[in-house]
Amino acid sequence: MFEGLNAQSTTPEKTIINHKEGSVFIGQVLSENSIQTILLLSTGDTIHIPNSKIKKIREHIIVYNGGKFHFTQGFFFGYSSGFGLSNNLSSSSSQVEFLAGYRVNEKISFAAGVNSSNHFIPIDDFTFESVRYLPIYAHCRYYP
């Protein structure tokens, strides 16, 4: 059996800034110039970070509890696989799928993918029938 499940809620976009000394700041960028970045933290405090002290900036993301985050713009890639066996282990199925796409914004994404699905079925003790499907597909997703 092959199944998939996806879910997403609408959450405000944030920015994660990694400081060179090891601190991590999560908030919303109020302004930035060549000298500093001004960040509104989720606590309501505003901080000024010199750009020379910033190690990495991740923008256009949704931040979840525990520090996990999801990009709302840019390229994404996916992989899934699965297999199934019959109760006598003589017939089997396997599947592998690759997906590459682009998130336009937090609500819309487009992608293309390829899937390889293989099925092995015994005909008698010495003969097996092998069936392979190779669908190529387009993927579009809208998050209300």
CSV table of C-alpha atoms in Angstrom, one decimal:
chain,number,residue,atom,x,y,z
A,1,MET,CA,0.0,0.0,0.0
A,2,PHE,CA,1.3,3.5,-0.9
A,3,GLU,CA,-0.2,6.5,0.7
A,4,GLY,CA,0.8,10.2,1.1
A,5,LEU,CA,-0.4,12.9,3.4
A,6,ASN,CA,0.3,16.7,3.4
A,7,ALA,CA,-0.9,19.5,5.6
A,8,GLN,CA,0.0,23.1,6.2
A,9,SER,CA,-1.4,26.0,8.2
A,10,THR,CA,-1.1,29.7,7.4
A,11,THR,CA,1.6,31.2,9.7
A,12,PRO,CA,3.4,34.6,9.4
A,13,GLU,CA,6.7,34.5,7.6
A,14,LYS,CA,9.8,35.0,9.7
A,15,THR,CA,13.6,35.5,9.3
A,16,ILE,CA,16.3,33.5,11.1
A,17,ILE,CA,19.6,35.2,11.6
A,18,ASN,CA,22.6,33.2,12.8
A,19,HIS,CA,25.2,35.5,14.5
A,20,LYS,CA,28.9,34.7,14.1
A,21,GLU,CA,29.3,34.2,17.9
A,22,GLY,CA,26.6,31.4,17.9
A,23,SER,CA,23.4,33.2,18.8
A,24,VAL,CA,20.2,32.6,16.7
A,25,PHE,CA,17.6,35.3,16.3
A,26,ILE,CA,14.1,34.7,15.0
A,27,GLY,CA,11.8,37.6,14.0
A,28,GLN,CA,10.8,40.0,11.2
A,29,VAL,CA,13.2,42.2,9.4
A,30,LEU,CA,12.1,45.8,9.8
A,31,SER,CA,14.9,47.3,7.7
A,32,GLU,CA,18.3,46.6,6.4
A,33,ASN,CA,21.1,48.5,4.8
A,34,SER,CA,24.8,48.0,4.1
A,35,ILE,CA,25.8,48.5,7.8
A,36,GLN,CA,23.1,46.8,9.9
A,37,THR,CA,19.9,44.8,10.0
A,38,ILE,CA,17.0,45.8,12.3
A,39,LEU,CA,15.0,42.8,13.5
A,40,LEU,CA,11.7,42.7,15.4
A,41,LEU,CA,11.9,39.6,17.7
A,42,SER,CA,8.9,37.5,18.5
A,43,THR,CA,9.2,38.9,22.1
A,44,GLY,CA,8.4,42.4,20.8
A,45,ASP,CA,12.0,43.7,21.3
A,46,THR,CA,13.8,45.4,18.4
A,47,ILE,CA,17.5,44.6,17.9
A,48,HIS,CA,20.2,46.1,15.6
A,49,ILE,CA,22.7,43.6,14.3
A,50,PRO,CA,25.8,44.7,12.4
A,51,ASN,CA,26.0,43.0,9.1
A,52,SER,CA,29.6,42.2,9.7
A,53,LYS,CA,28.5,39.9,12.6
A,54,ILE,CA,25.9,38.0,10.6
A,55,LYS,CA,26.9,34.5,9.6
A,56,LYS,CA,23.7,33.4,7.8
A,57,ILE,CA,20.2,34.8,7.0
A,58,ARG,CA,17.3,32.6,6.1
A,59,GLU,CA,14.3,34.7,4.8
A,60,HIS,CA,10.8,33.8,3.6
A,61,ILE,CA,10.3,30.9,6.0
A,62,ILE,CA,7.6,29.8,8.4
A,63,VAL,CA,9.0,28.9,11.8
A,64,TYR,CA,7.4,26.1,13.9
A,65,ASN,CA,7.8,25.1,17.6
A,66,GLY,CA,11.1,23.5,18.3
A,67,GLY,CA,13.0,25.6,15.7
A,68,LYS,CA,11.9,23.7,12.6
A,69,PHE,CA,11.2,25.8,9.6
A,70,HIS,CA,9.7,25.7,6.1
A,71,PHE,CA,10.8,27.9,3.2
A,72,THR,CA,7.9,29.8,1.5
A,73,GLN,CA,9.9,30.7,-1.6
A,74,GLY,CA,12.5,29.0,-3.8
A,75,PHE,CA,13.3,25.6,-5.1
A,76,PHE,CA,12.4,22.3,-3.4
A,77,PHE,CA,13.0,18.6,-4.1
A,78,GLY,CA,11.2,15.5,-3.0
A,79,TYR,CA,11.8,11.8,-2.8
A,80,SER,CA,9.6,8.9,-1.8
A,81,SER,CA,9.8,5.2,-2.1
A,82,GLY,CA,7.8,2.1,-1.0
A,83,PHE,CA,7.5,-1.6,-1.5
A,84,GLY,CA,4.9,-4.3,-1.0
A,85,LEU,CA,5.2,-8.0,-0.6
A,86,SER,CA,2.5,-10.7,-0.9
A,87,ASN,CA,1.8,-13.2,1.9
A,88,ASN,CA,3.8,-15.9,0.1
A,89,LEU,CA,6.6,-13.5,-0.8
A,90,SER,CA,6.5,-14.7,-4.4
A,91,SER,CA,5.1,-11.4,-5.9
A,92,SER,CA,6.2,-7.9,-5.0
A,93,SER,CA,6.0,-4.3,-5.9
A,94,SER,CA,8.3,-1.3,-5.5
A,95,GLN,CA,8.1,2.3,-6.3
A,96,VAL,CA,10.5,5.3,-6.3
A,97,GLU,CA,9.6,8.9,-7.0
A,98,PHE,CA,11.6,12.1,-7.6
A,99,LEU,CA,10.0,15.6,-7.6
A,100,ALA,CA,11.6,19.0,-8.3
A,101,GLY,CA,9.8,22.3,-8.1
A,102,TYR,CA,9.6,25.9,-7.2
A,103,ARG,CA,7.6,27.7,-4.4
A,104,VAL,CA,6.3,31.0,-5.9
A,105,ASN,CA,5.1,32.2,-2.5
A,106,GLU,CA,3.6,30.6,0.7
A,107,LYS,CA,0.4,29.6,-1.2
A,108,ILE,CA,1.5,28.4,-4.7
A,109,SER,CA,4.1,25.9,-5.8
A,110,PHE,CA,4.8,24.2,-9.2
A,111,ALA,CA,6.8,21.0,-9.9
A,112,ALA,CA,7.6,18.2,-12.2
A,113,GLY,CA,8.3,14.6,-11.3
A,114,VAL,CA,9.0,11.1,-12.4
A,115,ASN,CA,8.0,7.9,-10.8
A,116,SER,CA,9.2,4.3,-11.4
A,117,SER,CA,6.8,1.6,-10.4
A,118,ASN,CA,7.8,-2.1,-10.7
A,119,HIS,CA,5.6,-5.2,-10.2
A,120,PHE,CA,6.8,-8.8,-10.2
A,121,ILE,CA,4.2,-11.5,-10.6
A,122,PRO,CA,4.8,-15.3,-10.7
A,123,ILE,CA,3.2,-17.2,-13.5
A,124,ASP,CA,4.5,-20.6,-12.6
A,125,ASP,CA,7.5,-22.0,-10.6
A,126,PHE,CA,10.1,-20.8,-13.1
A,127,THR,CA,8.5,-17.8,-14.9
A,128,PHE,CA,7.9,-14.3,-13.6
A,129,GLU,CA,6.1,-11.5,-15.3
A,130,SER,CA,7.6,-8.0,-14.7
A,131,VAL,CA,5.5,-4.9,-15.3
A,132,ARG,CA,7.1,-1.4,-15.1
A,133,TYR,CA,5.4,2.0,-15.3
A,134,LEU,CA,7.4,5.2,-15.7
A,135,PRO,CA,4.9,8.1,-15.4
A,136,ILE,CA,6.2,11.7,-15.8
A,137,TYR,CA,3.9,14.3,-14.3
A,138,ALA,CA,3.3,18.0,-13.5
A,139,HIS,CA,2.5,19.1,-10.0
A,140,CYS,CA,0.7,22.2,-8.8
A,141,ARG,CA,-0.3,23.0,-5.2
A,142,TYR,CA,-2.3,25.8,-3.7
A,143,TYR,CA,-2.4,26.3,0.1
A,144,PRO,CA,-5.6,28.2,1.1
